[in-house]
PDB file of C-alpha atoms in Angstrom:
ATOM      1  CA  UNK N  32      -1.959 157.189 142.898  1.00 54.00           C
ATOM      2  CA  UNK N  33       0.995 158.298 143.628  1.00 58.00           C
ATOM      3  CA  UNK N  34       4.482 157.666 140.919  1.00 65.00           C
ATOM      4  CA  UNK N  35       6.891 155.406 141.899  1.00 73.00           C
ATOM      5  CA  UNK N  36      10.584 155.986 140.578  1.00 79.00           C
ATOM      6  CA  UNK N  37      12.007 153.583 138.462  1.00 78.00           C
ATOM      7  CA  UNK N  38      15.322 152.734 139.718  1.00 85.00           C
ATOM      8  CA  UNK N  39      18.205 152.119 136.773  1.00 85.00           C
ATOM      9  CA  UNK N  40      18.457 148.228 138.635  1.00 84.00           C
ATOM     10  CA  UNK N  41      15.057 147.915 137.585  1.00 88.00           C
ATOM     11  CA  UNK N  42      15.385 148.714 134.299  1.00 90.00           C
ATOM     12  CA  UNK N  43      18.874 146.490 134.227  1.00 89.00           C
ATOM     13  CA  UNK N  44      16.574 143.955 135.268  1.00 90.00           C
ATOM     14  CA  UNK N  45      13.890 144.260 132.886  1.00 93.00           C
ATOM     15  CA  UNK N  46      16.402 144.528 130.479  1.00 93.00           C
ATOM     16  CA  UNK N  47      18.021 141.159 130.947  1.00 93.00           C
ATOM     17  CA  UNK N  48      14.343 139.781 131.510  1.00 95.00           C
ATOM     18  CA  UNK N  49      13.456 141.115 127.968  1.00 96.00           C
ATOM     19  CA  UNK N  50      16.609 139.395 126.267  1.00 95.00           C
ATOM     20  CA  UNK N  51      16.691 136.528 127.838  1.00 94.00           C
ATOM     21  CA  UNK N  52      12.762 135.769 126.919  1.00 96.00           C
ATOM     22  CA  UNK N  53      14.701 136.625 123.403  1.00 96.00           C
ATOM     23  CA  UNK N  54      17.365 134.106 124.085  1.00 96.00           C
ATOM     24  CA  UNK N  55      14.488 131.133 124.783  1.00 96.00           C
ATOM     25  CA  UNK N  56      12.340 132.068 121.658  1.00 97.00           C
ATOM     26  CA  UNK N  57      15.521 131.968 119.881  1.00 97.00           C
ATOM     27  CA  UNK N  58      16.511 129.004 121.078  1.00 96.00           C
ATOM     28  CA  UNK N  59      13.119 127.126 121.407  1.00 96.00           C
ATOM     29  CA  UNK N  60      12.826 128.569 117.116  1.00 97.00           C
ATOM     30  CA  UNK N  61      16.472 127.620 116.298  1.00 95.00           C
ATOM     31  CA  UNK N  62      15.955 123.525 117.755  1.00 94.00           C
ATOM     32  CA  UNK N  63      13.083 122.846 115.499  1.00 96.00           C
ATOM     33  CA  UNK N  64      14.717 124.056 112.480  1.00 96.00           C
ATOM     34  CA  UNK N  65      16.945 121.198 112.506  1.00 94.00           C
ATOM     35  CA  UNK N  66      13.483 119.172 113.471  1.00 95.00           C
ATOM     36  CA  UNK N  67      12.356 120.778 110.469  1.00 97.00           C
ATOM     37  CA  UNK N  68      14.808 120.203 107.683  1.00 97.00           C
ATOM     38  CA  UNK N  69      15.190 116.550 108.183  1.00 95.00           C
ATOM     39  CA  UNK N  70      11.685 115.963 107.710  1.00 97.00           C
ATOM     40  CA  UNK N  71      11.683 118.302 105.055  1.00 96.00           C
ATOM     41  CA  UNK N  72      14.485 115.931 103.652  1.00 96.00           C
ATOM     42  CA  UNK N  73      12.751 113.083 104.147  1.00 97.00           C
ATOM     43  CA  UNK N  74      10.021 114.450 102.346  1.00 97.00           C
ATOM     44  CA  UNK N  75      11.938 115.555  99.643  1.00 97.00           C
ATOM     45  CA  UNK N  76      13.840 112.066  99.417  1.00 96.00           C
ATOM     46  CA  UNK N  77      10.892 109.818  99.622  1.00 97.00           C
ATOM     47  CA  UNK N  78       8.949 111.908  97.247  1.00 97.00           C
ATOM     48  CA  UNK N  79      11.405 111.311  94.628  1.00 96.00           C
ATOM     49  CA  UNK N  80      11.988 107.916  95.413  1.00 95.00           C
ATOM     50  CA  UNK N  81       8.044 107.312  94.997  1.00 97.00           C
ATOM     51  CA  UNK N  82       8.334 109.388  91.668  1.00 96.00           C
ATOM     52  CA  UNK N  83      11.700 107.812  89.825  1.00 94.00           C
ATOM     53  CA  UNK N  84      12.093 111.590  89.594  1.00 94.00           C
ATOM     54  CA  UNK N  85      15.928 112.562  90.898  1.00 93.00           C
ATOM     55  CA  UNK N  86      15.291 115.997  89.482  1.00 94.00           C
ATOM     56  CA  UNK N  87      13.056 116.608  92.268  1.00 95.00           C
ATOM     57  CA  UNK N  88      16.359 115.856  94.711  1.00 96.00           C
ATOM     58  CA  UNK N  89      16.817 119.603  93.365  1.00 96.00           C
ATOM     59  CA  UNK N  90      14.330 120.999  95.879  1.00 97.00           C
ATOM     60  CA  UNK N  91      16.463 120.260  98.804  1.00 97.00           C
ATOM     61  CA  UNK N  92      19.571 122.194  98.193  1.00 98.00           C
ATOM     62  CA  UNK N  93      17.870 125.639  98.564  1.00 97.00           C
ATOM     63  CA  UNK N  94      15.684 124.533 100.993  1.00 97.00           C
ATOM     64  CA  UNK N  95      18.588 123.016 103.267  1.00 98.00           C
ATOM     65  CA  UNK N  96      20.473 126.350 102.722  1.00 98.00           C
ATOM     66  CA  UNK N  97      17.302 128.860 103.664  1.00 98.00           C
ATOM     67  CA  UNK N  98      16.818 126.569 106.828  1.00 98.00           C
ATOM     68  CA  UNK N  99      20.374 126.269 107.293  1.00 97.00           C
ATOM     69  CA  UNK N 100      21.115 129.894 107.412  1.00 98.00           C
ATOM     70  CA  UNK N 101      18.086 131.080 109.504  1.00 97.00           C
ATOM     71  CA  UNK N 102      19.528 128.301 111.881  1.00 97.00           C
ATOM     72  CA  UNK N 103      23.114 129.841 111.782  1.00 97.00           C
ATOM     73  CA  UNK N 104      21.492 133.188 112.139  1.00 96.00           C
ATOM     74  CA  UNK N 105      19.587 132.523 115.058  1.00 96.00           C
ATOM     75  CA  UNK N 106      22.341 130.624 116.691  1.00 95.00           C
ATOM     76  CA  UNK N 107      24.656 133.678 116.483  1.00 95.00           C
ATOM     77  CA  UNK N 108      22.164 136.254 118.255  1.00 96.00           C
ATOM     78  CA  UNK N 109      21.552 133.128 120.740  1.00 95.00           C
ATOM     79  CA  UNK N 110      25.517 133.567 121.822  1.00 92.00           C
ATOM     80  CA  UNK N 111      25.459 137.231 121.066  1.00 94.00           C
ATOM     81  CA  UNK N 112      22.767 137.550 123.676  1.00 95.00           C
ATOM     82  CA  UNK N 113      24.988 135.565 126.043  1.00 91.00           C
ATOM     83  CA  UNK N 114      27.770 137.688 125.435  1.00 91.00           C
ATOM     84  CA  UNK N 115      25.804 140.867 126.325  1.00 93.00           C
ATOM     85  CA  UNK N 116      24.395 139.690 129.584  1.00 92.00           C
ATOM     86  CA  UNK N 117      27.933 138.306 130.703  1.00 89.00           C
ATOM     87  CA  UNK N 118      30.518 141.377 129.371  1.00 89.00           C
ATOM     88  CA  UNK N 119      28.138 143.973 129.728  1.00 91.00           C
ATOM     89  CA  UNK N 120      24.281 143.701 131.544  1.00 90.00           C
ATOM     90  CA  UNK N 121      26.087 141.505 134.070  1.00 87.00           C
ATOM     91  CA  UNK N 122      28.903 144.360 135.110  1.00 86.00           C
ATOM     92  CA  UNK N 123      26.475 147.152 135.339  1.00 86.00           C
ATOM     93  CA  UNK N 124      23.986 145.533 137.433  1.00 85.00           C
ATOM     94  CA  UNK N 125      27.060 144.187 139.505  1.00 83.00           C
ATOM     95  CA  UNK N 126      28.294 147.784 139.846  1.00 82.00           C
ATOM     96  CA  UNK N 127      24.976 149.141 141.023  1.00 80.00           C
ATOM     97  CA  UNK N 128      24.182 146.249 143.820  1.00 78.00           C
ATOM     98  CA  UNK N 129      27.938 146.059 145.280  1.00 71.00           C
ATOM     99  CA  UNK N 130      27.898 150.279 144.789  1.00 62.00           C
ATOM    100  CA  UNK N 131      31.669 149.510 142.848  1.00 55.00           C
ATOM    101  CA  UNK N 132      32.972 146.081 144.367  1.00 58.00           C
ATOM    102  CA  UNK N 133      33.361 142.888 142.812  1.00 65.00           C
ATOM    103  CA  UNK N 134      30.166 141.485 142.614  1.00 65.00           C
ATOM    104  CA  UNK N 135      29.188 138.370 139.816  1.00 71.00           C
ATOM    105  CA  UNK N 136      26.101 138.464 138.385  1.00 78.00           C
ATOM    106  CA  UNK N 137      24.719 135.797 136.429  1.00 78.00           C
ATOM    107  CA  UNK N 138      27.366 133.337 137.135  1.00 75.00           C
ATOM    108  CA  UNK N 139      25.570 130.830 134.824  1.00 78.00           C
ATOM    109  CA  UNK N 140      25.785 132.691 131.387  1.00 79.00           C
ATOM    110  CA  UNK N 141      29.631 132.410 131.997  1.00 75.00           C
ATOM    111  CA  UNK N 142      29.901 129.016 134.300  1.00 76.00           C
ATOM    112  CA  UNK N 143      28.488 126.743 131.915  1.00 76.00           C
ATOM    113  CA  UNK N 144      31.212 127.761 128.878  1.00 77.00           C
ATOM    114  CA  UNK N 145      33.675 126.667 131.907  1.00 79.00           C
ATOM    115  CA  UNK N 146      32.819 122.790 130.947  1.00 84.00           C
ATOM    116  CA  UNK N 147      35.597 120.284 130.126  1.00 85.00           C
ATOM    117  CA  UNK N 148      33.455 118.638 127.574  1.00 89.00           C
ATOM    118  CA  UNK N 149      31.803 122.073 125.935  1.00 84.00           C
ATOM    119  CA  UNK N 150      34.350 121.687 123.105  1.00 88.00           C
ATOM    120  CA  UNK N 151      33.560 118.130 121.982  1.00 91.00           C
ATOM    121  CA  UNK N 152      29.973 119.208 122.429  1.00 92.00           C
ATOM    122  CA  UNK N 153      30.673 122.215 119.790  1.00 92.00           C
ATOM    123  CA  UNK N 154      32.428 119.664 117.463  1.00 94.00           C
ATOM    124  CA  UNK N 155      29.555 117.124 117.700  1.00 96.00           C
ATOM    125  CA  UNK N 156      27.277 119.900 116.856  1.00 95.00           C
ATOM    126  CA  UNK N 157      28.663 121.374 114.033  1.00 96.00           C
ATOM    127  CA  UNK N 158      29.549 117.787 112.153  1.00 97.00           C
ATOM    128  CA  UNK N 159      25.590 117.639 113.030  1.00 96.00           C
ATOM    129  CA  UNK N 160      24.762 121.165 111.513  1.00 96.00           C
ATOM    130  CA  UNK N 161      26.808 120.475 108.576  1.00 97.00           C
ATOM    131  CA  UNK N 162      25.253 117.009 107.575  1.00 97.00           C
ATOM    132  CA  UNK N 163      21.583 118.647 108.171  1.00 96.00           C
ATOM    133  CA  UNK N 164      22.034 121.029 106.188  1.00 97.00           C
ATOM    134  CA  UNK N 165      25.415 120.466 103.898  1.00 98.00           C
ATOM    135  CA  UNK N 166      25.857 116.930 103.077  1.00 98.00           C
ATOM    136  CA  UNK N 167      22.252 115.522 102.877  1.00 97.00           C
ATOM    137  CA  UNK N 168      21.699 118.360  99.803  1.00 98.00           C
ATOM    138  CA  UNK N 169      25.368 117.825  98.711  1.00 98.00           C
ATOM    139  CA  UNK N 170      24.038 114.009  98.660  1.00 97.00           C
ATOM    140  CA  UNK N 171      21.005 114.383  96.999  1.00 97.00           C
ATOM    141  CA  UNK N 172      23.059 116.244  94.451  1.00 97.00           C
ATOM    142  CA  UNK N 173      25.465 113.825  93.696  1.00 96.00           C
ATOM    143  CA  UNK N 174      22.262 111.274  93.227  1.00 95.00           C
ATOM    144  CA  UNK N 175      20.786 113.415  90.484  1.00 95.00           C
ATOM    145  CA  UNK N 176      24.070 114.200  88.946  1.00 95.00           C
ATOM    146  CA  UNK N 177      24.627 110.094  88.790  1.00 93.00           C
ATOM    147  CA  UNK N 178      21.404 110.038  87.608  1.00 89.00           C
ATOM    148  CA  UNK N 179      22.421 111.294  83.542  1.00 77.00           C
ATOM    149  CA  UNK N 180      19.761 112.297  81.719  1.00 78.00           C
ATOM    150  CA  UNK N 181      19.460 115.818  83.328  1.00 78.00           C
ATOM    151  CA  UNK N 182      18.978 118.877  80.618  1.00 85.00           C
ATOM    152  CA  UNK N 183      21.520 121.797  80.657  1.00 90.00           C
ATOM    153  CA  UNK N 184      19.308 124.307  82.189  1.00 94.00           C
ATOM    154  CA  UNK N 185      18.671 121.360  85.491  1.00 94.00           C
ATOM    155  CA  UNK N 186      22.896 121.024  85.555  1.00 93.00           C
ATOM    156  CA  UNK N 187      23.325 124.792  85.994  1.00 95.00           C
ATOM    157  CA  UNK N 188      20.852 124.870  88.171  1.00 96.00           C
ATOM    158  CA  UNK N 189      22.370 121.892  90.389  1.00 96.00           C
ATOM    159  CA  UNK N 190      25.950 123.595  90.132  1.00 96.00           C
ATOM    160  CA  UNK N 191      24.656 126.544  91.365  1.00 98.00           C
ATOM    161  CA  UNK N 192      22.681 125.286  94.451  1.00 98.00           C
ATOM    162  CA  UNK N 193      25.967 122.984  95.070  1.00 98.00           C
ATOM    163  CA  UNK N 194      27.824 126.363  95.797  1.00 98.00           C
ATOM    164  CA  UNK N 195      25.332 127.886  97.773  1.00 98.00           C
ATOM    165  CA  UNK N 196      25.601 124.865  99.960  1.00 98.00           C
ATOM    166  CA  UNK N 197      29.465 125.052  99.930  1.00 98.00           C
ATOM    167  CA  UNK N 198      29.017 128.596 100.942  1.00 98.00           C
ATOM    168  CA  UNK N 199      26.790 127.713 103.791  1.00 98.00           C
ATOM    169  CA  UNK N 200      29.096 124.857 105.443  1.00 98.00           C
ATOM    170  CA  UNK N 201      31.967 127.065 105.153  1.00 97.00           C
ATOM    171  CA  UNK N 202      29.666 129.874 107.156  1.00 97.00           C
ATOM    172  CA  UNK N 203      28.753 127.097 109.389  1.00 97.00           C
ATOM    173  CA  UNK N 204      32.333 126.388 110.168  1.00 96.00           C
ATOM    174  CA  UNK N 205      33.614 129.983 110.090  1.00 95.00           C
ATOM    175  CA  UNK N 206      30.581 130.876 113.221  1.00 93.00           C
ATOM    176  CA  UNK N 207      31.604 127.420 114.886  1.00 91.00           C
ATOM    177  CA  UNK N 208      35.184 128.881 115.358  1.00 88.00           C
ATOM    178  CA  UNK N 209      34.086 132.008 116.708  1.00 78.00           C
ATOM    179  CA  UNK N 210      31.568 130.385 119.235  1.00 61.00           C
TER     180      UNK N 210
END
């Protein structure tokens, strides 16, 4: 059988094949976090509810925050991946097919940031991302500090997990501003 020569096209190709199939996984992974933390909250909530126990509202903080961040996470290389196929995949595979003219390639992974309403969309999302994963914790925080008859040891503890979850909504702000 005889080789065939891989053109660099074809590999340009493959290569936006490959991170695009990232991109989805990402994407399909990153949804059902959210999915994933309010019924983990929920959960959490209705299991101390059941209990009289607001000392278990101390499981949600770092839970919310490990979710939280492997959503941010994920949502960054979702854009980053964007960003690669329109500033650079895009340009090389345009210079190869119109051999050095002006050629667009995947018009989409630029067209659809081109929306009127993509802004209010980002908003909407992030006042979403931070009451997933900021305020419901913050919340249940400010239930078991109401609550008064914590030890020492379970008020450190809460103070700490409060500024983990500060730190999160300010990273969760901080990426929305850069998206």
């Amino acid at each position: 059988m005889p080789e065939q020569d891989v053109t660099v096209g074809q590999l340009l190709l493959a290569e936006y094949e490959t991170v695009k199939g990232e991109q989805r996984a990402r994407i399909g992974f990153r949804d059902n976090l959210l999915y994933v933390t309010l019924a983990v909250g929920a959960a959490v909530i209705a299991a101390a509810a059941q209990a009289k126990q607001p000392s278990m509202l101390l499981a949600l903080p770092p839970v919310c925050v490990v979710l939280g961040w492997t959503y941010l996470v994920n949502d960054e290389k979702i854009s980053a991946i964007g960003l690669y196929v329109r500033d650079d995949l895009g340009p090389r595979l345009a210079e190869l097919a119109a051999h050095g003219g002006r050629f667009a390639t995947f018009g989409w992974e630029a067209y659809h940031r081109t929306d009127t309403r993509r802004r209010s969309r980002k908003v909407i999302q992030t006042v979403i991302d931070l009451t997933a994963f900021c305020a419901v914790p913050l919340a249940a925080l400010v239930v078991f500090w109401s609550n008064g008859d914590a030890g020492g040891l379970l008020v450190a503890l809460s103070v700490l997990e409060a500024l983990a979850v500060v730190g999160l909504a300010s990273m969760v702000v901080w990426y929305a501003q850069g998206a």
